[in-house]
Coordinates of C-alpha atoms in Angstrom, one line a residue:
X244 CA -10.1 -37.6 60.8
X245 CA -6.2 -38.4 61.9
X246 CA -5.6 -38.9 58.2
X247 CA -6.8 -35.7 56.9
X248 CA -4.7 -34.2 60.2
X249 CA -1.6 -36.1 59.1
X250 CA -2.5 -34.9 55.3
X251 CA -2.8 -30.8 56.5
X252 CA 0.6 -31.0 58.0
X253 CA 2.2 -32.4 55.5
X254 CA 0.7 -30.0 52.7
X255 CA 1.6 -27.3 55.4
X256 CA 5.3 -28.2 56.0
X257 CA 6.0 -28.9 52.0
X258 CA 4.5 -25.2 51.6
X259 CA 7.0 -24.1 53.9
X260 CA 9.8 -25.5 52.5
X261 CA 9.6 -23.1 49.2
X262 CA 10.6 -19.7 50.6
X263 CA 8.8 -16.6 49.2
X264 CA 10.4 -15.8 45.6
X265 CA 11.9 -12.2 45.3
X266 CA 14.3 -11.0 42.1
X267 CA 18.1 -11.4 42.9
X268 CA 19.4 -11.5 39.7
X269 CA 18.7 -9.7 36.4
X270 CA 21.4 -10.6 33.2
X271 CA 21.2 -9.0 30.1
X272 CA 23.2 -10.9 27.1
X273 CA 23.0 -11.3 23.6
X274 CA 23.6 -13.8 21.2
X275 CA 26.4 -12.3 18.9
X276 CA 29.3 -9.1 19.7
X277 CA 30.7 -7.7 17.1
X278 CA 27.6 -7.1 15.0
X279 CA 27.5 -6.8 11.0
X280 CA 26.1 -3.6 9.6
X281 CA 22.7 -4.8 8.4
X282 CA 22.2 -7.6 10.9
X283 CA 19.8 -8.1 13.7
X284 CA 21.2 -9.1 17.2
X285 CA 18.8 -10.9 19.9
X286 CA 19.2 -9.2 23.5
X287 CA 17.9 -11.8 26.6
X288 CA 17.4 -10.7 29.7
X289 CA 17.1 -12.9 32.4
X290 CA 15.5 -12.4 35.6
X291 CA 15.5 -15.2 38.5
X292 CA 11.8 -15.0 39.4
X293 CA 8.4 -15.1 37.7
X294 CA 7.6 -11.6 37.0
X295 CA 5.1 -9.3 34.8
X296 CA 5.9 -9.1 31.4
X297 CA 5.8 -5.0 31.9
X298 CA 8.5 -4.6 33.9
X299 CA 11.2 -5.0 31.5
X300 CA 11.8 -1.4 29.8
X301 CA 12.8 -1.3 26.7
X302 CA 12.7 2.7 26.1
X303 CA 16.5 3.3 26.2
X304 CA 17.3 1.0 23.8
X305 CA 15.4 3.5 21.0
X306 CA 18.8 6.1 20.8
X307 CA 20.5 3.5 19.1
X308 CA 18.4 0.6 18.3
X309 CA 15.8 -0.3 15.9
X310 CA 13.3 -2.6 18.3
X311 CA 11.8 -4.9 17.3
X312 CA 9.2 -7.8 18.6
X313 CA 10.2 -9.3 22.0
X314 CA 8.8 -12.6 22.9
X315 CA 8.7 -13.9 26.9
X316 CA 9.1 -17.2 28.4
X317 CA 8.9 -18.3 32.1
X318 CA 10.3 -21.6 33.3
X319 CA 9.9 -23.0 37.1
X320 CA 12.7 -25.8 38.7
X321 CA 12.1 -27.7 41.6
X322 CA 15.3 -29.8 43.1
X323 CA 15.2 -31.2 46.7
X324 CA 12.1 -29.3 47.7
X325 CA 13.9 -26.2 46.2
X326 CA 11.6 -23.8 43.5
X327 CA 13.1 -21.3 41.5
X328 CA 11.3 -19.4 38.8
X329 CA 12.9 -17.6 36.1
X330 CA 11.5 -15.1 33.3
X331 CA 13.0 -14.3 30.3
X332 CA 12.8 -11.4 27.4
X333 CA 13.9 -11.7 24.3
X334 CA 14.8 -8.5 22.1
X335 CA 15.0 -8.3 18.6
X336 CA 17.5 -5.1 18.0
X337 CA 19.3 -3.6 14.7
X338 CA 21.8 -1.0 15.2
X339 CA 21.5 2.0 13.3
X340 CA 25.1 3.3 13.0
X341 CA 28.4 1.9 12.7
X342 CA 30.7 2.0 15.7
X343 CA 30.8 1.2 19.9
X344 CA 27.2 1.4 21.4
X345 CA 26.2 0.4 25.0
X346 CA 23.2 -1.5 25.5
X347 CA 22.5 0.3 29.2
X348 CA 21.7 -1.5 32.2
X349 CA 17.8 -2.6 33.1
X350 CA 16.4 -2.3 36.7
X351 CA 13.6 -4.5 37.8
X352 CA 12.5 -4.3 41.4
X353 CA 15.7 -2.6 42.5
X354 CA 17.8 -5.1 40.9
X355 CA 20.2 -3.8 37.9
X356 CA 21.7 -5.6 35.2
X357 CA 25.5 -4.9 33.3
X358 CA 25.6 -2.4 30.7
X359 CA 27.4 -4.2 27.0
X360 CA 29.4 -2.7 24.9
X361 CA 28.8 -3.8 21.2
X362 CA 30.8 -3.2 18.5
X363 CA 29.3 -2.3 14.9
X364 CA 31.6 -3.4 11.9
X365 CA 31.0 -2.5 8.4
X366 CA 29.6 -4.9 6.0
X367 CA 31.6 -7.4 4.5
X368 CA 34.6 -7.0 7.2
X369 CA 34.2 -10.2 8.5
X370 CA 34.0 -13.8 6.6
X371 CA 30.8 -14.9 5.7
X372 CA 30.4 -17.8 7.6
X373 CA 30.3 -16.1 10.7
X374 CA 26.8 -15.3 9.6
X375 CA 23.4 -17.9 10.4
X376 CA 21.0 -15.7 8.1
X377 CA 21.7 -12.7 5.5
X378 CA 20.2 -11.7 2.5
X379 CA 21.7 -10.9 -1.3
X380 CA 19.5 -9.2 -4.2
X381 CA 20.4 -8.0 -7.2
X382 CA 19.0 -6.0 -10.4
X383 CA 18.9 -6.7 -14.0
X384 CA 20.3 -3.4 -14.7
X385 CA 21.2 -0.2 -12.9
X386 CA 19.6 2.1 -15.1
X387 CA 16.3 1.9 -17.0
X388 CA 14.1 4.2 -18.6
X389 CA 10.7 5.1 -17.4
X390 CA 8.2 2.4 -17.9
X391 CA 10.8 -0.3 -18.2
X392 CA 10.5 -3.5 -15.9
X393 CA 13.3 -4.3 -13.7
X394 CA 13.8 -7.8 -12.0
X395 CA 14.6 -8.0 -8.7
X396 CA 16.0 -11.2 -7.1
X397 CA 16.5 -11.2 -3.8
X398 CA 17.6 -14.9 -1.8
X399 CA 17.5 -15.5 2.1
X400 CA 20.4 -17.8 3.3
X401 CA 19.4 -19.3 6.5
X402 CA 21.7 -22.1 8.5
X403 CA 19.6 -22.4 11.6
X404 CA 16.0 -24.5 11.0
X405 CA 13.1 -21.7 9.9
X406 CA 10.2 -22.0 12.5
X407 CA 8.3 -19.2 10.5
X408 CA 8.6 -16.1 9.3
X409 CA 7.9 -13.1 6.6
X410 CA 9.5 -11.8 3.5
X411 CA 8.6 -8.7 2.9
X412 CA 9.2 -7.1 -0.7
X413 CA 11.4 -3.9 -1.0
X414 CA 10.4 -0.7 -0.2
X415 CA 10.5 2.5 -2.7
X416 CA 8.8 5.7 -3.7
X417 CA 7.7 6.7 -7.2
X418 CA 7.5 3.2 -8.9
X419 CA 5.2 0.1 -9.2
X420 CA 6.4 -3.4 -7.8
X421 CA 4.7 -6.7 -7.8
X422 CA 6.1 -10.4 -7.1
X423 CA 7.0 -12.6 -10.4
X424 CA 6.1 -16.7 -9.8
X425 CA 6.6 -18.6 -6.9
X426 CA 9.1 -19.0 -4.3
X427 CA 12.2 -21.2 -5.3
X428 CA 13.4 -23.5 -2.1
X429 CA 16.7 -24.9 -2.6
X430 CA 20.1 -25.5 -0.4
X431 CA 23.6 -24.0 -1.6
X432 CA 27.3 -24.1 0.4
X433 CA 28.7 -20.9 0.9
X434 CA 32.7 -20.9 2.1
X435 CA 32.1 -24.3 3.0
X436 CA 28.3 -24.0 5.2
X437 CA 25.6 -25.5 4.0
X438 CA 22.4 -22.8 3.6
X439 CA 19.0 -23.6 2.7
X440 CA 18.2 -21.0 0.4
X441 CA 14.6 -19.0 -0.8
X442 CA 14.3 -17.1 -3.9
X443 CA 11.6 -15.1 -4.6
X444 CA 11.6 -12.4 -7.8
X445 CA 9.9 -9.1 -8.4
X446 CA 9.3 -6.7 -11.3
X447 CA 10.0 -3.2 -10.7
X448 CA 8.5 -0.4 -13.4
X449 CA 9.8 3.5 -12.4
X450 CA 6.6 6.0 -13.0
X451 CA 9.3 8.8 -13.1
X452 CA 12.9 10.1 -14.1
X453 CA 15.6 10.6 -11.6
X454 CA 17.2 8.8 -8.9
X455 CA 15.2 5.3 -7.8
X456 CA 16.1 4.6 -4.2
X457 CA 15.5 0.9 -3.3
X458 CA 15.6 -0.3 0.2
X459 CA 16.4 -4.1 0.7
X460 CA 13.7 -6.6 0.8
X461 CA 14.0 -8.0 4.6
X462 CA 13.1 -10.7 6.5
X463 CA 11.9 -11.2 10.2
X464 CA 11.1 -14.4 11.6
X465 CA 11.9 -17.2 14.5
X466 CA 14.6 -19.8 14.2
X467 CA 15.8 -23.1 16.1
X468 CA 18.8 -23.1 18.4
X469 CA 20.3 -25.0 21.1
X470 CA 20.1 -23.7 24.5
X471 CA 21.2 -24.9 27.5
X472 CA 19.9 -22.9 31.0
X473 CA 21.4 -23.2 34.6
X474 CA 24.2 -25.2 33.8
X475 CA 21.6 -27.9 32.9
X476 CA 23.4 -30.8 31.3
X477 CA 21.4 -31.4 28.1
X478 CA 20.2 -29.3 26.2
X479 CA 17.2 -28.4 23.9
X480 CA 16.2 -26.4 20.3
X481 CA 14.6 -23.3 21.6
X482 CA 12.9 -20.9 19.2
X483 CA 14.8 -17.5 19.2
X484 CA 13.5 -14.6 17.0
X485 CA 15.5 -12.8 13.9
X486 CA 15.3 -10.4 11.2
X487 CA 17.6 -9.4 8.3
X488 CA 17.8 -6.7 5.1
X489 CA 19.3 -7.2 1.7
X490 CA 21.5 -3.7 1.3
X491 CA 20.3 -1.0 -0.3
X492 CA 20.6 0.1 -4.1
X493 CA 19.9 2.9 -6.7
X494 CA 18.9 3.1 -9.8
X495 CA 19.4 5.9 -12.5
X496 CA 15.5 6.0 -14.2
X497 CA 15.6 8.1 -17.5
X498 CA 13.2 9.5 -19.2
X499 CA 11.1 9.1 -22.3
X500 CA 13.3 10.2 -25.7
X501 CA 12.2 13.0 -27.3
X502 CA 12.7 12.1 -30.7
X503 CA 10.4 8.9 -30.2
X504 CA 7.2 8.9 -32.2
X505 CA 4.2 6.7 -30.8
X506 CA 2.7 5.2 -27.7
X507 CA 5.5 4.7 -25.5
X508 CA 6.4 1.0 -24.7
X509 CA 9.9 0.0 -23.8
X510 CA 11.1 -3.8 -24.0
X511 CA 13.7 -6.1 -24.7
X512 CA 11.8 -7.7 -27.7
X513 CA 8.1 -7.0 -29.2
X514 CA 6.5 -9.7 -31.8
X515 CA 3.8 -9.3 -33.9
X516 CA 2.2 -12.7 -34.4
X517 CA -1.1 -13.5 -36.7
X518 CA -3.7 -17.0 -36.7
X519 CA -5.2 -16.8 -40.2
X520 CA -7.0 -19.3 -42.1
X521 CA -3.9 -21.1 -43.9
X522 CA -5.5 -23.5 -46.1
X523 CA -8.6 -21.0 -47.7
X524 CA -7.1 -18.9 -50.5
X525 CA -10.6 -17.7 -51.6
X526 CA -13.4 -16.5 -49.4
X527 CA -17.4 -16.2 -50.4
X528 CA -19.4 -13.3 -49.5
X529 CA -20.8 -13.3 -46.4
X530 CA -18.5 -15.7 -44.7
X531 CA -17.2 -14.5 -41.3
X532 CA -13.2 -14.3 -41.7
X533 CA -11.3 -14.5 -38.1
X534 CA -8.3 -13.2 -37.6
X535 CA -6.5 -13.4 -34.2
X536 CA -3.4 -11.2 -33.5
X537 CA -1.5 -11.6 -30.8
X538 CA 1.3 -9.1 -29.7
X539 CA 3.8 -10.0 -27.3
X540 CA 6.7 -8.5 -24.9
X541 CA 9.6 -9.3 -22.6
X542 CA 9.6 -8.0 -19.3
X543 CA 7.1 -5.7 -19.9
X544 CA 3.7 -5.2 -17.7
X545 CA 0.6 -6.6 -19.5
X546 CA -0.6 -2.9 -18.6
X547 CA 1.9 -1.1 -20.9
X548 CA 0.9 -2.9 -24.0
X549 CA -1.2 -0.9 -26.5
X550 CA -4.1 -1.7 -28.3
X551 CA -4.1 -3.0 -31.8
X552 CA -5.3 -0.1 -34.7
X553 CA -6.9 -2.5 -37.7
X554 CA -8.3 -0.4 -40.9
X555 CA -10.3 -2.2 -43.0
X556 CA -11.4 -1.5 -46.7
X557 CA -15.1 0.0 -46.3
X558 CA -16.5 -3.1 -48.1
X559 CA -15.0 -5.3 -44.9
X560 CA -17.2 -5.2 -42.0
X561 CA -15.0 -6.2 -38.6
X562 CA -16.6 -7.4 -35.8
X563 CA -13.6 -7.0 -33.3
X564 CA -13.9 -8.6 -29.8
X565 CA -12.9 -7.1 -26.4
X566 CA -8.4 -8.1 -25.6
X567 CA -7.5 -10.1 -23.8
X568 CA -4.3 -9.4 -21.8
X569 CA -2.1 -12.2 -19.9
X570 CA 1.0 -12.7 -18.1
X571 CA 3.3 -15.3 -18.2
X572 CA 7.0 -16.6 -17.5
X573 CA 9.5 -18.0 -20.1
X574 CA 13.2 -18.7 -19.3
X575 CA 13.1 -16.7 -16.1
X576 CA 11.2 -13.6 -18.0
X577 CA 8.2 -12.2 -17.9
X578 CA 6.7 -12.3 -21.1
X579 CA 3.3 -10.1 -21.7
X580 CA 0.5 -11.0 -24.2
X581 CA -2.3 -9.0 -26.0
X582 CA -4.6 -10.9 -28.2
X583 CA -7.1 -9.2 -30.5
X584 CA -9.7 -11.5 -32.6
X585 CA -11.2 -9.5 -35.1
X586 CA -14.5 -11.3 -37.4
X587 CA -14.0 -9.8 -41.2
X588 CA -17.1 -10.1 -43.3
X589 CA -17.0 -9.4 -46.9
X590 CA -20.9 -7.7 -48.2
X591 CA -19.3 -7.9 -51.5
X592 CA -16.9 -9.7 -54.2
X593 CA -14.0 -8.2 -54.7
X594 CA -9.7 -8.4 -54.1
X595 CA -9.4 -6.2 -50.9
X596 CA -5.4 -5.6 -49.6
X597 CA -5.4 -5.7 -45.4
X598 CA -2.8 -2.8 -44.5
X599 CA 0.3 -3.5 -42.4
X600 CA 0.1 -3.2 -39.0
X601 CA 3.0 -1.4 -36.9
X602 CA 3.0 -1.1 -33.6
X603 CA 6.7 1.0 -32.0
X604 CA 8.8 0.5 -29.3
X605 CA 11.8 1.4 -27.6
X606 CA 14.6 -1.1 -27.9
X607 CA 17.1 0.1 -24.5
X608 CA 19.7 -2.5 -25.2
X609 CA 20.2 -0.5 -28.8
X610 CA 18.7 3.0 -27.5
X611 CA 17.0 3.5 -30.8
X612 CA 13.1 2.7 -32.1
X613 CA 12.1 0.1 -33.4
X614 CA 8.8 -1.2 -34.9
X615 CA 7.1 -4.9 -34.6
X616 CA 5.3 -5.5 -37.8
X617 CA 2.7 -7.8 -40.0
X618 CA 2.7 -7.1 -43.5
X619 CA 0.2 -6.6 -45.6
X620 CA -2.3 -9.5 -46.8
X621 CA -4.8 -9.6 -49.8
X622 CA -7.6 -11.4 -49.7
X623 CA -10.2 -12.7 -52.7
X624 CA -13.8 -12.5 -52.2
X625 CA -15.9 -14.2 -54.7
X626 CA -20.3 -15.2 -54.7
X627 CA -22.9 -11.9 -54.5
X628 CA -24.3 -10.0 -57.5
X629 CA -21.0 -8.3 -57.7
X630 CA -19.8 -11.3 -59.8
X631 CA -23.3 -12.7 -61.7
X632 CA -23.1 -11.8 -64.7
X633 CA -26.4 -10.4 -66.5
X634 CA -28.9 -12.9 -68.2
X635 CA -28.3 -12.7 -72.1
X636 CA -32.0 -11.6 -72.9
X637 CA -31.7 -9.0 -70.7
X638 CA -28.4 -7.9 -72.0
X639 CA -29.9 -7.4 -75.4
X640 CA -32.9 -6.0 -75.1
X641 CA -31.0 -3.3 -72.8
X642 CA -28.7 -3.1 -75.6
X643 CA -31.7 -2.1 -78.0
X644 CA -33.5 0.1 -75.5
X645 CA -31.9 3.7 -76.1
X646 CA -33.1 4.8 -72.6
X647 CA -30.6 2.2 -71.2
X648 CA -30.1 0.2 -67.9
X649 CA -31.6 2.8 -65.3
X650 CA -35.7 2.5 -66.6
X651 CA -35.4 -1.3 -65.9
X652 CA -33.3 -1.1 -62.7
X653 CA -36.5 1.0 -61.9
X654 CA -39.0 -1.3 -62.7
X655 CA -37.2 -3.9 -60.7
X656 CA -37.1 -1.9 -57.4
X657 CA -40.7 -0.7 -57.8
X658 CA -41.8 -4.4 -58.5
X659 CA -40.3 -5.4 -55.2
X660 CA -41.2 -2.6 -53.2
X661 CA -45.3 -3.2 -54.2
X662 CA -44.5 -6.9 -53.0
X663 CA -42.6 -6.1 -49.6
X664 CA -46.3 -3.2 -49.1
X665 CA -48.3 -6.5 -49.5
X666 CA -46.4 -8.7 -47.9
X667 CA -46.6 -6.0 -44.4
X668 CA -50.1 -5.3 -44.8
X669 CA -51.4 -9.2 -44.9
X670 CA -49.3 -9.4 -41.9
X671 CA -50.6 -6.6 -40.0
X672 CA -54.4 -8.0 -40.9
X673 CA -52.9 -10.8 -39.2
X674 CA -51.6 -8.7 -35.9
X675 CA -54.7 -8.9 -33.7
X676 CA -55.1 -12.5 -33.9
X677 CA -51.8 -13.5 -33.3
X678 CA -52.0 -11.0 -30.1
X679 CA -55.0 -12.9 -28.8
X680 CA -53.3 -15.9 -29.4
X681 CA -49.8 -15.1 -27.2
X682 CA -50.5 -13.0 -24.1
X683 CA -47.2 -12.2 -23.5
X684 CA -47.3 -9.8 -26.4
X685 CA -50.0 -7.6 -24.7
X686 CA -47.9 -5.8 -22.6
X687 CA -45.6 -4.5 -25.3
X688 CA -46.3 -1.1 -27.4
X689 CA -47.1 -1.6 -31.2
X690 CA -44.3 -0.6 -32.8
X691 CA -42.1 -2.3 -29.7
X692 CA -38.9 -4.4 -30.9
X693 CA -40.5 -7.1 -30.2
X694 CA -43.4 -6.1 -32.8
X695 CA -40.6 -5.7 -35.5
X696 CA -39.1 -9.0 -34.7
X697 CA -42.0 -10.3 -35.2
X698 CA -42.9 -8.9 -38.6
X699 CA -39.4 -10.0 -39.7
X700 CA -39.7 -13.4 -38.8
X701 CA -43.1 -13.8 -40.6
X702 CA -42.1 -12.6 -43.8
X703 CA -38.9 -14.8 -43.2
X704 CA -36.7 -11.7 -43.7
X705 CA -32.8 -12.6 -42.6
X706 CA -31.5 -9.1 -42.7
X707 CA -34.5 -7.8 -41.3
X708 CA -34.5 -10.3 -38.4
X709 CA -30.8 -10.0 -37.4
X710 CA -31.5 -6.1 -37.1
X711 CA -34.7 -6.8 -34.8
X712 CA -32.9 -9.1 -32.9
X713 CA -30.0 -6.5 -32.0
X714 CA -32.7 -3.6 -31.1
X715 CA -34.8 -6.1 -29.2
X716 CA -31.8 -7.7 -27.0
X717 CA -30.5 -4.2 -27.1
X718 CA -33.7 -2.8 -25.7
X719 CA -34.4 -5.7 -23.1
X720 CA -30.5 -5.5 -21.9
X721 CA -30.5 -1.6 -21.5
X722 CA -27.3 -1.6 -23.0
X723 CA -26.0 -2.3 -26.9
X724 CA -25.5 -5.5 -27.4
X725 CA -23.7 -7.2 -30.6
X726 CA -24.9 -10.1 -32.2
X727 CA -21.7 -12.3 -31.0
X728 CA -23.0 -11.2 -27.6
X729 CA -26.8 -12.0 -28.2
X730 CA -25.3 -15.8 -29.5
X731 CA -23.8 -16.1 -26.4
X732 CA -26.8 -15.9 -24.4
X733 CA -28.4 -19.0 -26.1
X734 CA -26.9 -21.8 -28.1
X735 CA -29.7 -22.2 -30.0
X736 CA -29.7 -19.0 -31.1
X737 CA -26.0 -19.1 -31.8
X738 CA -27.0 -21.7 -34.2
X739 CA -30.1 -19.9 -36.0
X740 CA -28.1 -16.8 -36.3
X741 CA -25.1 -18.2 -38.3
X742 CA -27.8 -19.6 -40.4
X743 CA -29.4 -16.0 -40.7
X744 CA -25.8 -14.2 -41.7
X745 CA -25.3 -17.0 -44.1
X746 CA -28.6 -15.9 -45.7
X747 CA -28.2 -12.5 -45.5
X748 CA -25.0 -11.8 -46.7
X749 CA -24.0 -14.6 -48.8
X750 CA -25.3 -15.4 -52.6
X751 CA -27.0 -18.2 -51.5
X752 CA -29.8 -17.2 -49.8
X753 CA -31.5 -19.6 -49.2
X754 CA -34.0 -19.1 -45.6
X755 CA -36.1 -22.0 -45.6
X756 CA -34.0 -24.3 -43.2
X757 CA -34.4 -21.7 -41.1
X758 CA -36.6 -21.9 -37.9
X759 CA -38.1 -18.6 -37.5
X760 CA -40.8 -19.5 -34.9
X761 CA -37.7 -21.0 -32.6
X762 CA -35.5 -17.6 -33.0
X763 CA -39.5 -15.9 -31.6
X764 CA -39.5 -18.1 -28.7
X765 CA -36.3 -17.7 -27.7
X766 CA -36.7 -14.2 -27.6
X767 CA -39.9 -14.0 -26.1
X768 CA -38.4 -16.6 -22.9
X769 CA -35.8 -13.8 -23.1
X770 CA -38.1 -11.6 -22.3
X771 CA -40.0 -13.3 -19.4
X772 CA -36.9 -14.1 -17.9
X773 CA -35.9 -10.6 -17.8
X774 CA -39.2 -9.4 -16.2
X775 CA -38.9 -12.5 -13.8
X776 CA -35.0 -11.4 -12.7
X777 CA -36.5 -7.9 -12.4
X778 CA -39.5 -8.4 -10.0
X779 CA -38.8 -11.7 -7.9
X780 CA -41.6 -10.9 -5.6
X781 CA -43.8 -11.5 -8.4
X782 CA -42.3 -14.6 -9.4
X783 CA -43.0 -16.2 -6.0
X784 CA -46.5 -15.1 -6.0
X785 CA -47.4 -16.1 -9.7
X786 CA -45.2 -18.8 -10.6
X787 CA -46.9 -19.7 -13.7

């Protein structure tokens, strides 16, 4: 009991030895007078008690100031018994105007601070070393036509350790902007200080004539320093907040000439490039040709480049798939791509001339137009009836016959249109069993797609199938489907329909390595998988 007497005292006469805290003192200060135009100053204000972060107003400061994020720190000494508490704001300004401002005097609890005069100087007034962060950017050119890409590089020189911090891309009206690659961290010495450096590149395309008013990329941030408070005799890296802009620019945008002819693309260089088969002089009916074209740009937007106009002779079939468009950097430029793959099949023999393909654009270095080009190609197609020349008997007797050719061309076509009749109706005889057989025919109409892929695949028909094929996937899709898209869905099938183009379209048709009844169940698996995707309540409840 004595103890815990003796202890209550104690606690009791310690408490009374720190006297209640009231403000006595409120500095203001900041960290650099004069001021660059451009530059960022940080105001502290220091107040020699612990007090509410709301009590510091900031308000006056708008007349002349840009304000920006203010950061608070408290801090609490004890020496011989003695407490003292002390708060501290920290204000990120940047002057609007050149000249003599007055950052007023603040009043907390009836205590005032001193008013500062600052001085303003004009960029570029004062040596550069002066400066722990600033900015530079430049622009590939000061004038550009609409649609052209400009690069903007903008670097951030900082001398005091980066704790973290944002930089933000320039601002403008009436034109697209998008960053270019990575950052680039480096150091460089500028009039004799040692900066670490950060690069960072954007691409800048005007939608419009006229006058292109860039404002500065900028920075804003916290940085490292060394403080020392109360006359303290060591001192320590305290994190101190910043912000700079790169200066302003303009740029003249003009518009689109009037005596150019053609899509408009503007560049510094456009190539026409072409993959073609290089060791195949000859090609046989049938045979899928590809040809890949790619067309490429410097510093233009993928967006910009136009699609590629191919014209065919009418005995070429082309099969052209969907572009693709990339981006990608060479030598510090931006370098767009636009490749086209095109399959050319030949349904008959022939020599066939591929036109030249021109694609214009505007060359601003030469202010003139100017055309990328691939000249034209001829190609040989040989195999199909086209080049089979006619039996010798039948020559003659032809020869002999005064009617001529036409009567027997007759015959012919009537002879095989009586065997393709029998050929359907023993099928069809054959319909209802095959239905009994597979019940997941039952469900579909007749004359359904599947019904004619079916019939094709019986009488081992390879044009016939590959045209069921595309209504059925078409059909169980919703949506038109090619056969390069069917292929893709299977591999199998990618397989048995090579097979089927080689049959139908080449002179050797042959169709008995093909595996009809696989292509059927493919499709019919197509089909419950479809009406499975489509009703997964169903699927739980009848798995089989």
């Amino acid at each position: 009991m004595v103890i815990r007497h003796i202890f209550l005292l104690a606690l009791i006469a310690l408490t009374a030895a720190f006297p209640a805290s009231a403000i006595t003192s409120l500095q203001a200060s900041v960290d650099r007078n004069p001021v660059m135009e451009g530059e960022s100053l940080v105001l502290t204000v220091t107040a020699n008690d612990d007090m509410n972060s709301g009590k510091l107003d900031t308000s006056s400061l708008l007349k002349d100031f840009i304000v920006g994020r203010t950061s608070i720190s408290r801090s609490k000494q004890i020496m011989n018994f003695d407490a003292s508490n002390e708060t501290r704001w920290q204000v990120l300004l940047s002057p609007k105007n050149i000249g003599t401002v007055t950052i007023p005097a603040f009043t907390i609890d009836g205590i005032s601070s001193k008013p500062i005069s600052l001085s303003i100087l004009k960029a570029g007034s004062q040596p550069q070393q002066m400066k722990d962060i600033f900015m530079r950017a430049n622009l590939s050119s000061e004038q550009a036509y609409v649609g052209q890409m400009l690069t903007y590089k903008v670097k951030l020189y900082l001398a005091l350790e980066l704790q973290r911090g944002v930089l933000n891309a320039p601002n403008l009206e009436g034109a697209q902007i998008k960053q270019l690659g990575e950052d680039n961290d480096s150091t460089d010495v500028v009039n004799g200080r040692r900066y670490r450096v950060i690069e960072r590149n954007y691409a800048i395309v005007a939608d419009q004539p006229g006058q292109l008013a860039i404002d500065g990329a900028s920075f804003a941030g916290d940085v490292m320093i060394q403080s020392r408070r109360n006359g303290a005799m060591f001192s320590f890296n305290e994190s101190r907040p910043t912000q700079t802009q790169a200066p302003k620019m303009t740029v003249l945008i003009k518009p689109i000439p009037a005596d150019y002819q053609g899509q408009w693309l503007v560049s510094d260089l456009v190539v026409l490039k072409e993959d073609w088969p290089q060791t195949q002089t000859e090609f046989k009916v049938g045979d899928p040709i590809t040809r890949t074209i790619n067309l490429l740009a410097s510093n233009v937007d993928e967006t910009s480049l136009p699609e590629i106009v191919i014209k065919t002779p009418d005995a070429l079939k082309t099969y052209p798939e969907k572009p693709q468009r990339n981006t990608f950097l060479r030598d510090n430029q931006m370098v767009s791509q636009l490749t086209q793959t095109t399959a050319i099949v030949a349904t008959q023999a022939g020599t066939y001339t591929l036109p030249e393909i021109k694609v214009p654009w505007w060359n601003p270095h030469l202010n003139k137009q100017q055309f990328a080009t691939l000249p034209a190609r001829t190609i040989t197609v040989i195999g199909g009836a086209a080049t089979e020349p006619l039996q010798p008997q039948v020559s003659t007797h032809l020869s002999n016959n005064g009617a001529g050719f036409w009567p027997w061309l007759s015959l012919v076509l009537g002879c095989l249109w009586v065997i393709t009749l029998l050929l359907w109706l023993k099928e069809r005889s054959k319909k209802p069993t095959q239905s009994n057989i597979d019940s997941t025919t039952k469900a579909a109409p007749p004359h359904s797609a599947l019904t004619h892929l079916q019939t094709a695949c019986h009488a081992k028909n390879a044009a016939g199938v590959l045209n069921a094929l595309t209504r059925y996937y078409s059909e169980l899709h919703q949506s038109p489907m090619t056969l390069t898209q069917i292929a893709a869905t299977d591999s199998r099938l990618s397989d048995c329909i090579s097979q089927l183009q080689q049959s139908a379209y080449s002179s050797n048709q042959q169709s008995s390595t093909i595996d009809f009844a696989l292509i059927l169940s493919i499709a019919k698996m197509a089909k419950a998988n479809s009406r499975q995707a489509k009703d997964p309540v169903l699927a739980k409840l009848n798995p089989s």
